[in-house]
mmCIF file of C-alpha atoms and ligand atoms in Angstrom:
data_model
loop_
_atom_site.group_PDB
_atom_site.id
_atom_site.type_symbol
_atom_site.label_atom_id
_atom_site.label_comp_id
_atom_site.label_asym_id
_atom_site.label_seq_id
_atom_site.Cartn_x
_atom_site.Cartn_y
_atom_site.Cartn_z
ATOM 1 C CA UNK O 19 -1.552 7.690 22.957
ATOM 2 C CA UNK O 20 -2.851 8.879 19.427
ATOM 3 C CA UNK O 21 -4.242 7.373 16.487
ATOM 4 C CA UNK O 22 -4.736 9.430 13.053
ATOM 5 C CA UNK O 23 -5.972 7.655 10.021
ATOM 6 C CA UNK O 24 -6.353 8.237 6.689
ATOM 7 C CA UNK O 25 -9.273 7.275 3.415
ATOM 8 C CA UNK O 26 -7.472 8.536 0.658
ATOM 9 C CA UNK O 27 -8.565 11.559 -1.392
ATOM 10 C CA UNK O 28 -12.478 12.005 -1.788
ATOM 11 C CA UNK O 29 -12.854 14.415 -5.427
ATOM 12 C CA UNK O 30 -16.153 13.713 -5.564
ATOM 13 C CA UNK O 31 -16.896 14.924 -2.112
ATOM 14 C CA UNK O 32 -19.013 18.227 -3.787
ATOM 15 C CA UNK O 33 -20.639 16.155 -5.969
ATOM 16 C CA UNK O 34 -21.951 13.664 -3.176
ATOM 17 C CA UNK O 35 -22.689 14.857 -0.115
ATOM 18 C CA UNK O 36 -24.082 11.402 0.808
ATOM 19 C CA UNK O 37 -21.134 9.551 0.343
ATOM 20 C CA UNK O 38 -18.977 12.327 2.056
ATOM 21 C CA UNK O 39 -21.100 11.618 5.663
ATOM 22 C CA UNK O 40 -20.715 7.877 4.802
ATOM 23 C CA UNK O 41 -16.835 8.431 4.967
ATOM 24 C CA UNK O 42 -16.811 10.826 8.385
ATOM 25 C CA UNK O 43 -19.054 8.237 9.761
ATOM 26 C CA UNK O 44 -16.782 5.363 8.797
ATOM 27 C CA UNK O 45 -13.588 6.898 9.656
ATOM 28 C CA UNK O 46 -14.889 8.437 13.305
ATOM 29 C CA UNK O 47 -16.226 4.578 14.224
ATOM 30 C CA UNK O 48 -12.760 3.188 13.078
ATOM 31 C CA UNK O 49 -10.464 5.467 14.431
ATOM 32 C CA UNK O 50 -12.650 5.751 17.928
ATOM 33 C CA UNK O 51 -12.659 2.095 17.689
ATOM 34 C CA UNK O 52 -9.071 1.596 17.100
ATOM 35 C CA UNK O 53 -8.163 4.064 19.586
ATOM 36 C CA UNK O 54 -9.831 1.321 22.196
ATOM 37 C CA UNK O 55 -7.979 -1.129 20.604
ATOM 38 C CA UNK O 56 -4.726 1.171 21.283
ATOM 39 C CA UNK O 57 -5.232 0.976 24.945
ATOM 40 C CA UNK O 58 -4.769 -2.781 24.888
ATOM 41 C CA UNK O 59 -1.921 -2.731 22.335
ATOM 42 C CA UNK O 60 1.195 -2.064 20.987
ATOM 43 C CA UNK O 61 1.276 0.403 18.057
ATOM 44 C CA UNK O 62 1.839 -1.841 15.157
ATOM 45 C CA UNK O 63 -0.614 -3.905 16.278
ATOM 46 C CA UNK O 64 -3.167 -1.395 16.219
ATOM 47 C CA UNK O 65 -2.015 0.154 13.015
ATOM 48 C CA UNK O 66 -2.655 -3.456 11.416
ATOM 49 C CA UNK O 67 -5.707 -3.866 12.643
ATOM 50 C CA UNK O 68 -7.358 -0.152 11.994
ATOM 51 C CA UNK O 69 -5.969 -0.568 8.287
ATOM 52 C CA UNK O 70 -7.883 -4.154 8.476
ATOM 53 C CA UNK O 71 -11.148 -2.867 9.490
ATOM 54 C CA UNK O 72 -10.367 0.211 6.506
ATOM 55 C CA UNK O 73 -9.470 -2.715 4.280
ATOM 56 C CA UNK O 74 -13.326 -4.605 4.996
ATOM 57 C CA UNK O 75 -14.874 -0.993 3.874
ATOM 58 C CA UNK O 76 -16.264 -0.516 0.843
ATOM 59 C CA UNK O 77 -16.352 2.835 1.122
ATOM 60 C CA UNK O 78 -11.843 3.104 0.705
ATOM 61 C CA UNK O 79 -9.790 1.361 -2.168
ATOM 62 C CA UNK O 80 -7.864 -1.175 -0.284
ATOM 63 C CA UNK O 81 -8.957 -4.552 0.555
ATOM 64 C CA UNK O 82 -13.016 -5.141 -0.906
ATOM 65 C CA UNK O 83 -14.021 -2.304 -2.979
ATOM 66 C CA UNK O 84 -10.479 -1.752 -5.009
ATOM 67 C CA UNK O 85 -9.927 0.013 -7.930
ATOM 68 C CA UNK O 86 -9.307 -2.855 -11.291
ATOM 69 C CA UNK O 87 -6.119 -2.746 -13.440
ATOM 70 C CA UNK O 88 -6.410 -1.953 -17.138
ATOM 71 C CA UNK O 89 -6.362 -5.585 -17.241
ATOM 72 C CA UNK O 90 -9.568 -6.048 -15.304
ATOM 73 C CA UNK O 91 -7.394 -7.757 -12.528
ATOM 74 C CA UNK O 92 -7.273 -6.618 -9.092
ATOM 75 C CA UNK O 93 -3.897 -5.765 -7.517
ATOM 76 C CA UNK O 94 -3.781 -4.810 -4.208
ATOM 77 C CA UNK O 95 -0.783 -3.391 -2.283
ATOM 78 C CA UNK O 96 0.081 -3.182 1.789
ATOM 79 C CA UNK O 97 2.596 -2.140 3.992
ATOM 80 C CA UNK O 98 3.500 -2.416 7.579
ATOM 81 C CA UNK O 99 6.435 -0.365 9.294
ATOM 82 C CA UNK O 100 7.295 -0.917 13.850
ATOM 83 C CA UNK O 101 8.902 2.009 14.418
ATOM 84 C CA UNK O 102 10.494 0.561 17.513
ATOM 85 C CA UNK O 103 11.816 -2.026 15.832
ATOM 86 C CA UNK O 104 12.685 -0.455 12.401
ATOM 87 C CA UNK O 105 11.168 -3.079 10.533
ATOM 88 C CA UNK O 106 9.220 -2.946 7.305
ATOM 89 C CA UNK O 107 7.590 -5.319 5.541
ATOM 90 C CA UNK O 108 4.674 -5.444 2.642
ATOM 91 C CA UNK O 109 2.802 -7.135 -0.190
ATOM 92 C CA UNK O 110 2.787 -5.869 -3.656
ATOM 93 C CA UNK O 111 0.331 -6.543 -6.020
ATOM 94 C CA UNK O 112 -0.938 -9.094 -4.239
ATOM 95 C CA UNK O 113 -4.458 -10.931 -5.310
ATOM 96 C CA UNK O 114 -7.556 -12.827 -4.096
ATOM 97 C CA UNK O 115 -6.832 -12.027 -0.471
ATOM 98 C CA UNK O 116 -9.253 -10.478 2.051
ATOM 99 C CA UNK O 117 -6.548 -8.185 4.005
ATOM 100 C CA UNK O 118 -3.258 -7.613 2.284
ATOM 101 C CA UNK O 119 -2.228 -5.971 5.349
ATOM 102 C CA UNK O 120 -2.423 -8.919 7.621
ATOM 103 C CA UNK O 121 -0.389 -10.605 5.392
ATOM 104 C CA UNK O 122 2.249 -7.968 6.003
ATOM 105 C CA UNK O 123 1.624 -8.624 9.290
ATOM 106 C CA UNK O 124 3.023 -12.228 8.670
ATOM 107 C CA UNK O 125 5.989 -11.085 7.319
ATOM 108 C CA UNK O 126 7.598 -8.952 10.007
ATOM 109 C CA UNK O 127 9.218 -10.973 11.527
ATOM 110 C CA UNK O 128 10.458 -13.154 8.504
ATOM 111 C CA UNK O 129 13.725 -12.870 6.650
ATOM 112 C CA UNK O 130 12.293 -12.016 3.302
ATOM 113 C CA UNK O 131 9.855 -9.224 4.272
ATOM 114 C CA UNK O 132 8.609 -7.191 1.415
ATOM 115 C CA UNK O 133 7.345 -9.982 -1.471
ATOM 116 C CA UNK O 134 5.078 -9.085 -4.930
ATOM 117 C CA UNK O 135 2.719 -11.048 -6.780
ATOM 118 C CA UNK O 136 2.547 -14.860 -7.239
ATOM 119 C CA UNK O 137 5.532 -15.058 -4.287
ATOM 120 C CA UNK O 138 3.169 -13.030 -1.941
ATOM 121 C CA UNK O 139 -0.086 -15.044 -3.100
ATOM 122 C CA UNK O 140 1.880 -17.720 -2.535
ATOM 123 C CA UNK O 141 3.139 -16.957 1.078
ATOM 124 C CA UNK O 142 -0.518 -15.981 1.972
ATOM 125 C CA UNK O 143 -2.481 -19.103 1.118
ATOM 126 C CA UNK O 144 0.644 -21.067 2.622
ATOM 127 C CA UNK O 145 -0.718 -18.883 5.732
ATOM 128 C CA UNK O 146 -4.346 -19.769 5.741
ATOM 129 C CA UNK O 147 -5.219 -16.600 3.393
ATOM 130 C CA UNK O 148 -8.021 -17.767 1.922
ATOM 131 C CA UNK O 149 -9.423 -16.888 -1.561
ATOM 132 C CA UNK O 150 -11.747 -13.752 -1.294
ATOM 133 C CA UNK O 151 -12.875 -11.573 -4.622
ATOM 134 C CA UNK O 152 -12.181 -8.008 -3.806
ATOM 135 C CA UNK O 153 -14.426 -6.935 -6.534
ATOM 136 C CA UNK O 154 -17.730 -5.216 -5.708
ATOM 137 C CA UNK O 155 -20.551 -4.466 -8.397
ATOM 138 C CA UNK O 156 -20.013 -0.870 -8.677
ATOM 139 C CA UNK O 157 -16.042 -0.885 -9.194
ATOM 140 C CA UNK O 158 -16.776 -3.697 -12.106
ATOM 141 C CA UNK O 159 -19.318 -1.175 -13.659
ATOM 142 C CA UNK O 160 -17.050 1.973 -13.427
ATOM 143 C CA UNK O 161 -14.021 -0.698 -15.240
ATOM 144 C CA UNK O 162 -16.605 -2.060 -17.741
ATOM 145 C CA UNK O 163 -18.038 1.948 -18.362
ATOM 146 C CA UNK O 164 -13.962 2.300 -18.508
ATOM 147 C CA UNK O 165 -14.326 5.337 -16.409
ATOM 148 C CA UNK O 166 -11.305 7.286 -15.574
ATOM 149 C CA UNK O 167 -10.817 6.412 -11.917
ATOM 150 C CA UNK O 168 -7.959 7.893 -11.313
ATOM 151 C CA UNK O 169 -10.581 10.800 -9.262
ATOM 152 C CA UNK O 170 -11.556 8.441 -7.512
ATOM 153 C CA UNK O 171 -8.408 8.070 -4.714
ATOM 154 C CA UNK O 172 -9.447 6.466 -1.747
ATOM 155 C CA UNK O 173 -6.048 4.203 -0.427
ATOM 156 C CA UNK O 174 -5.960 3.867 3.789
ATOM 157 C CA UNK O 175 -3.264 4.473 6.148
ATOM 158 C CA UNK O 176 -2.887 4.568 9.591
ATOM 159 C CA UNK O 177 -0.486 5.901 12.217
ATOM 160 C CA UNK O 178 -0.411 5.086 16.060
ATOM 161 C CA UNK O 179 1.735 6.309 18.910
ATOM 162 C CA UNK O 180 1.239 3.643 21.901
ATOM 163 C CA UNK O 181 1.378 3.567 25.592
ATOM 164 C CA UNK O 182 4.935 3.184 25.832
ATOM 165 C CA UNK O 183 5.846 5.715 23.274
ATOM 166 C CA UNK O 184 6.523 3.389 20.488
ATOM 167 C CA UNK O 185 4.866 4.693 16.639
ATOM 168 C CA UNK O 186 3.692 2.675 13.721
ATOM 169 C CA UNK O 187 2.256 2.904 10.742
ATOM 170 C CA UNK O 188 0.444 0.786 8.085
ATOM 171 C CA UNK O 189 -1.241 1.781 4.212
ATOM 172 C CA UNK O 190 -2.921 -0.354 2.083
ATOM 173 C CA UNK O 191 -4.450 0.864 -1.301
ATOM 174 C CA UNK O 192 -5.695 -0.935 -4.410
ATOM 175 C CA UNK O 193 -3.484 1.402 -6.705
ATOM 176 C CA UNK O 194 -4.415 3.828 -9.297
ATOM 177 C CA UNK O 195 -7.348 1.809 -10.930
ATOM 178 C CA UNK O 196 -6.798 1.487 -14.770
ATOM 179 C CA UNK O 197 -3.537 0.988 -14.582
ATOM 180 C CA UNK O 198 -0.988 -1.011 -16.170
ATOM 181 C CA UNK O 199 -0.809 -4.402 -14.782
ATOM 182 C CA UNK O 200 1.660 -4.754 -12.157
ATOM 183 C CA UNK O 201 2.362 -1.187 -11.960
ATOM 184 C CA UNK O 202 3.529 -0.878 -8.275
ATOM 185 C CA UNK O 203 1.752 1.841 -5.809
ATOM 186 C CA UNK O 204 4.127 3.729 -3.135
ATOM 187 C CA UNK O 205 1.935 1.935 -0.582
ATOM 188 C CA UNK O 206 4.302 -0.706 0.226
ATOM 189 C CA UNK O 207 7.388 1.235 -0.059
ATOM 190 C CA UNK O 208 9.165 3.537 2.330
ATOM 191 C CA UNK O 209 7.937 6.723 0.100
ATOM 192 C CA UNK O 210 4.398 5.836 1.064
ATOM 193 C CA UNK O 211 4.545 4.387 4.350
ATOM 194 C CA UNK O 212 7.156 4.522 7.000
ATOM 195 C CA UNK O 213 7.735 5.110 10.927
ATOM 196 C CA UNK O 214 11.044 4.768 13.054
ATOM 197 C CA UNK O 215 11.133 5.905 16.653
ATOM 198 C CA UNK O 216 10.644 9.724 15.545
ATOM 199 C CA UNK O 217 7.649 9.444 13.332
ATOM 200 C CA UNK O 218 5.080 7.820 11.643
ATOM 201 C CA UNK O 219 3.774 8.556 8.529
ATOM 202 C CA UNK O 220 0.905 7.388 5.812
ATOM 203 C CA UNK O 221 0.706 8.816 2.189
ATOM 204 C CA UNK O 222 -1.681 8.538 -0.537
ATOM 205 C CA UNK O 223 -2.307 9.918 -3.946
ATOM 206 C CA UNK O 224 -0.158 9.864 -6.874
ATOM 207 C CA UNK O 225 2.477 6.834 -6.239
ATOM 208 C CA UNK O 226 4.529 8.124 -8.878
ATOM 209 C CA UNK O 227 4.839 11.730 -7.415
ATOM 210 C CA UNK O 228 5.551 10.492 -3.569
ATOM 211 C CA UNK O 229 8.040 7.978 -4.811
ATOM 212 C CA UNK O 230 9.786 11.077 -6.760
ATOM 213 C CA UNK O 231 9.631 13.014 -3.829
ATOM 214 C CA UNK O 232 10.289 10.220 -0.597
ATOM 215 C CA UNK O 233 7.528 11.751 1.166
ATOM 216 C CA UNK O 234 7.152 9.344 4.193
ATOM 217 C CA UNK O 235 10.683 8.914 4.767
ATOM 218 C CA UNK O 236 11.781 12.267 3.907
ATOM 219 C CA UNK O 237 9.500 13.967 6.571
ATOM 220 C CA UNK O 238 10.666 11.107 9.557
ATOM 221 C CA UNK O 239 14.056 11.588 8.899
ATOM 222 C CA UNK O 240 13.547 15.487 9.153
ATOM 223 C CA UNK O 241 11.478 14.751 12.378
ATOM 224 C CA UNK O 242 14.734 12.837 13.392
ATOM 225 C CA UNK O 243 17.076 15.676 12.751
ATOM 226 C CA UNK O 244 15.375 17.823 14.481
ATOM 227 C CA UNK O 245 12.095 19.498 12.760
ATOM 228 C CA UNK O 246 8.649 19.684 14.270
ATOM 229 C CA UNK O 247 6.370 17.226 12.358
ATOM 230 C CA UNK O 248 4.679 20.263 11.200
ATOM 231 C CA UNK O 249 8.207 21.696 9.938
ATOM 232 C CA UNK O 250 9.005 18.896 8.199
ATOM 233 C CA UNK O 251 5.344 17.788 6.627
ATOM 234 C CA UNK O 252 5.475 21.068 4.987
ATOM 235 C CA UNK O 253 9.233 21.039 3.744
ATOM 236 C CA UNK O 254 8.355 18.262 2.051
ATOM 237 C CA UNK O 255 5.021 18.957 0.290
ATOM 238 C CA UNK O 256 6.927 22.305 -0.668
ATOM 239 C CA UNK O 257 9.243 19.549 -2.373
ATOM 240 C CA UNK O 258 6.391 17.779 -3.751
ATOM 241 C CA UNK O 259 5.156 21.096 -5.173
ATOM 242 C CA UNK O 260 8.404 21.439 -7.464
ATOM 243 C CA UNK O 261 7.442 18.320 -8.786
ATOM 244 C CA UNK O 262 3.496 19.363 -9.533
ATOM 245 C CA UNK O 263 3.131 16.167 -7.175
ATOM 246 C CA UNK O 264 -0.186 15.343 -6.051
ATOM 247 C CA UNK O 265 -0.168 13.874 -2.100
ATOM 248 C CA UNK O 266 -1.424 13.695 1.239
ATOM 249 C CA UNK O 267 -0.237 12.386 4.464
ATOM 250 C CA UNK O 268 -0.983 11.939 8.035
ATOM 251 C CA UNK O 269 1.741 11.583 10.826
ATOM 252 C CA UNK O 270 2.456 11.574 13.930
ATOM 253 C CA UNK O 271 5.703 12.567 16.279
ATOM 254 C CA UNK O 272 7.070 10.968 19.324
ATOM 255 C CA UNK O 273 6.426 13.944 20.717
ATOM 256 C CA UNK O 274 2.857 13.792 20.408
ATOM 257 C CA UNK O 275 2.308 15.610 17.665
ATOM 258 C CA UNK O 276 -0.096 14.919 15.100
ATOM 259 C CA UNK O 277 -0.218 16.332 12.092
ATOM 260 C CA UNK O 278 -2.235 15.732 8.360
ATOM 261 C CA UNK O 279 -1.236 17.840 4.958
ATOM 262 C CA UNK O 280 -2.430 17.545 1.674
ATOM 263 C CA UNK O 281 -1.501 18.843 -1.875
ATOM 264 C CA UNK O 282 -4.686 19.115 -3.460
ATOM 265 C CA UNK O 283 -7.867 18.900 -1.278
ATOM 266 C CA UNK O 284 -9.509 17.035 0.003
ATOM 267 C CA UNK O 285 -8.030 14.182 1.627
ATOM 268 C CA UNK O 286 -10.595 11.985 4.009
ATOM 269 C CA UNK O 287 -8.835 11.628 7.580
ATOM 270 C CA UNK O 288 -9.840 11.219 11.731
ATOM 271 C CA UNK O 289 -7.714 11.297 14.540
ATOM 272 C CA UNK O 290 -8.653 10.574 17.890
ATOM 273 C CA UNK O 291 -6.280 11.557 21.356
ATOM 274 C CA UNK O 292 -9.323 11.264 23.710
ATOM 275 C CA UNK O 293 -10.688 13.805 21.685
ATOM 276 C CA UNK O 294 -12.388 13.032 17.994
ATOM 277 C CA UNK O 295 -11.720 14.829 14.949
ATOM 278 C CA UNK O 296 -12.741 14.301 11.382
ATOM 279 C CA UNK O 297 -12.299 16.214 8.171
ATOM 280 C CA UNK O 298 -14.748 18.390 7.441
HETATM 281 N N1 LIG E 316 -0.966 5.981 -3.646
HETATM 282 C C1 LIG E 316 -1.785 5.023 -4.333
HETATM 283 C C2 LIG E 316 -1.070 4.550 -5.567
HETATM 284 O O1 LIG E 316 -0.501 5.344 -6.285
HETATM 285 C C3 LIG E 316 -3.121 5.542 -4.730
HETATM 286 C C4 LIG E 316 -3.831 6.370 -3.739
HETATM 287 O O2 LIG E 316 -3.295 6.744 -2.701
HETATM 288 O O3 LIG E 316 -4.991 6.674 -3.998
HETATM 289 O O4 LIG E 316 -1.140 3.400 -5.865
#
């Protein structure tokens, strides 16, 4: 079994040395608790439920604490991908929910299973999604100061490998932050998130850039064809280099291996195998 797990990019992480051991701390509980979790589960389960707990964090931009559109709205975006299965499904721009990724979770085994905006609000409160406000003090100052956020990356992902071999992986992000309304993220597209029964992997950074370059999908279909997840992680940031693409990822390989890259430091990740490790 292994669990890696991903915060998004941390720019500031010089600058603030505080909030850089708020994010280790946060992201060795959740990925040590998750792990647990892992024991007693399948691996989309657990990838739903570690990208939950990432979602309730402040600290990340998914769930509470997302960046605000140029609009002042929030939009937030989730995906969900069973490897064993080959199943995908995700919210876009989705609002007023607590967890967009346990509305994903709803959809996976539905007919229509990728839905946007009032469609995916809709299928949520039909769900019991409550209304929640995923707007916390400091994100409204930094829109009303109409700080450039885009430094300020911090989407979550996680990928699993389970008990019987089986991967998954989950992302959830609350975009760019000043963007246009409705703009949609990579997060809940196969570019951003994707596993099959090769490889699982979780982007963030510029949507744009891994949608140009297919990161997630690219690098499990290279795993599939016969690259080590290392191999094919770099092949494809090389790609995303041509581009001036700005990305990171974290995988993991039905063979066990796990692997994290990232274009521009420094990406905010923990894996755990028995053995905990967090970015430095
Ligand atoms: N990938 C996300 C997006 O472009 C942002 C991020 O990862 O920080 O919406």
């Amino acid at each position: 079994m292994k669990l890696i797990i991903h915060g998004g990019f941390f720019t500031e992480s010089h600058a603030n040395l505080e909030t850089k051991i708020a994010k280790q701390q946060a992201l060795s509980a959740i990925v040590t608790k998750g792990y647990e979790y892992l024991k007693a589960h399948t691996a989309v389960e657990t990838c739903a439920y570690v990208v939950g707990l990432l979602e309730g964090n402040q600290l990340f931009n998914a769930g509470l604490g997302s960046q605000i559109q140029s609009d002042g709205r929030v939009r937030m975006s989730a995906s969900l991908m069973d490897g064993a299965s080959g199943r995908f499904s995700g919210v876009i721009n989705i609002e007023n929910v607590e967890n967009p990724v346990l509305v994903a979770v709803k959809l996976l085994d539905k007919e229509d299973r990728v839905l946007s905006g009032e469609g995916a609000l809709r299928f949520a409160r039909n769900n019991g999604f409550g209304y929640y406000d995923p707007i916390i003090p400091q994100r409204q100052e930094e829109f009303d100061a109409k700080r450039n956020q885009q430094e300020n990356k911090g989407t979550v992902g996680c990928v699993a490998l389970d008990a019987d071999g089986n991967i998954a992986a989950a992302t959830s992000t609350g975009g760019k932050g000043f963007e246009m309304p409705c703009r949609v993220s990579d997060s809940a597209t196969i570019a951003g998130n994707f596993a099959n029964r090769f490889a699982g992997i979780s982007c963030t950074g510029v949507g744009e850039d891994i949608v140009s370059a297919g990161v997630a999908v690219k690098i499990a279909t290279r795993v599939s064809d016969g690259f080590s997840l290392k191999e094919a992680t770099e092949k494809t940031f090389k790609e995303l280099k041509e581009i001036d693409g700005f990305a990171g990822a974290v995988a993991i390989s039905s063979t066990g291996e796990v692997y994290h890259l990232d274009s521009h430091p420094h990406m905010v990740w923990a894996s755990f195998d028995g053995t905990l490790q967090v970015f430095p």
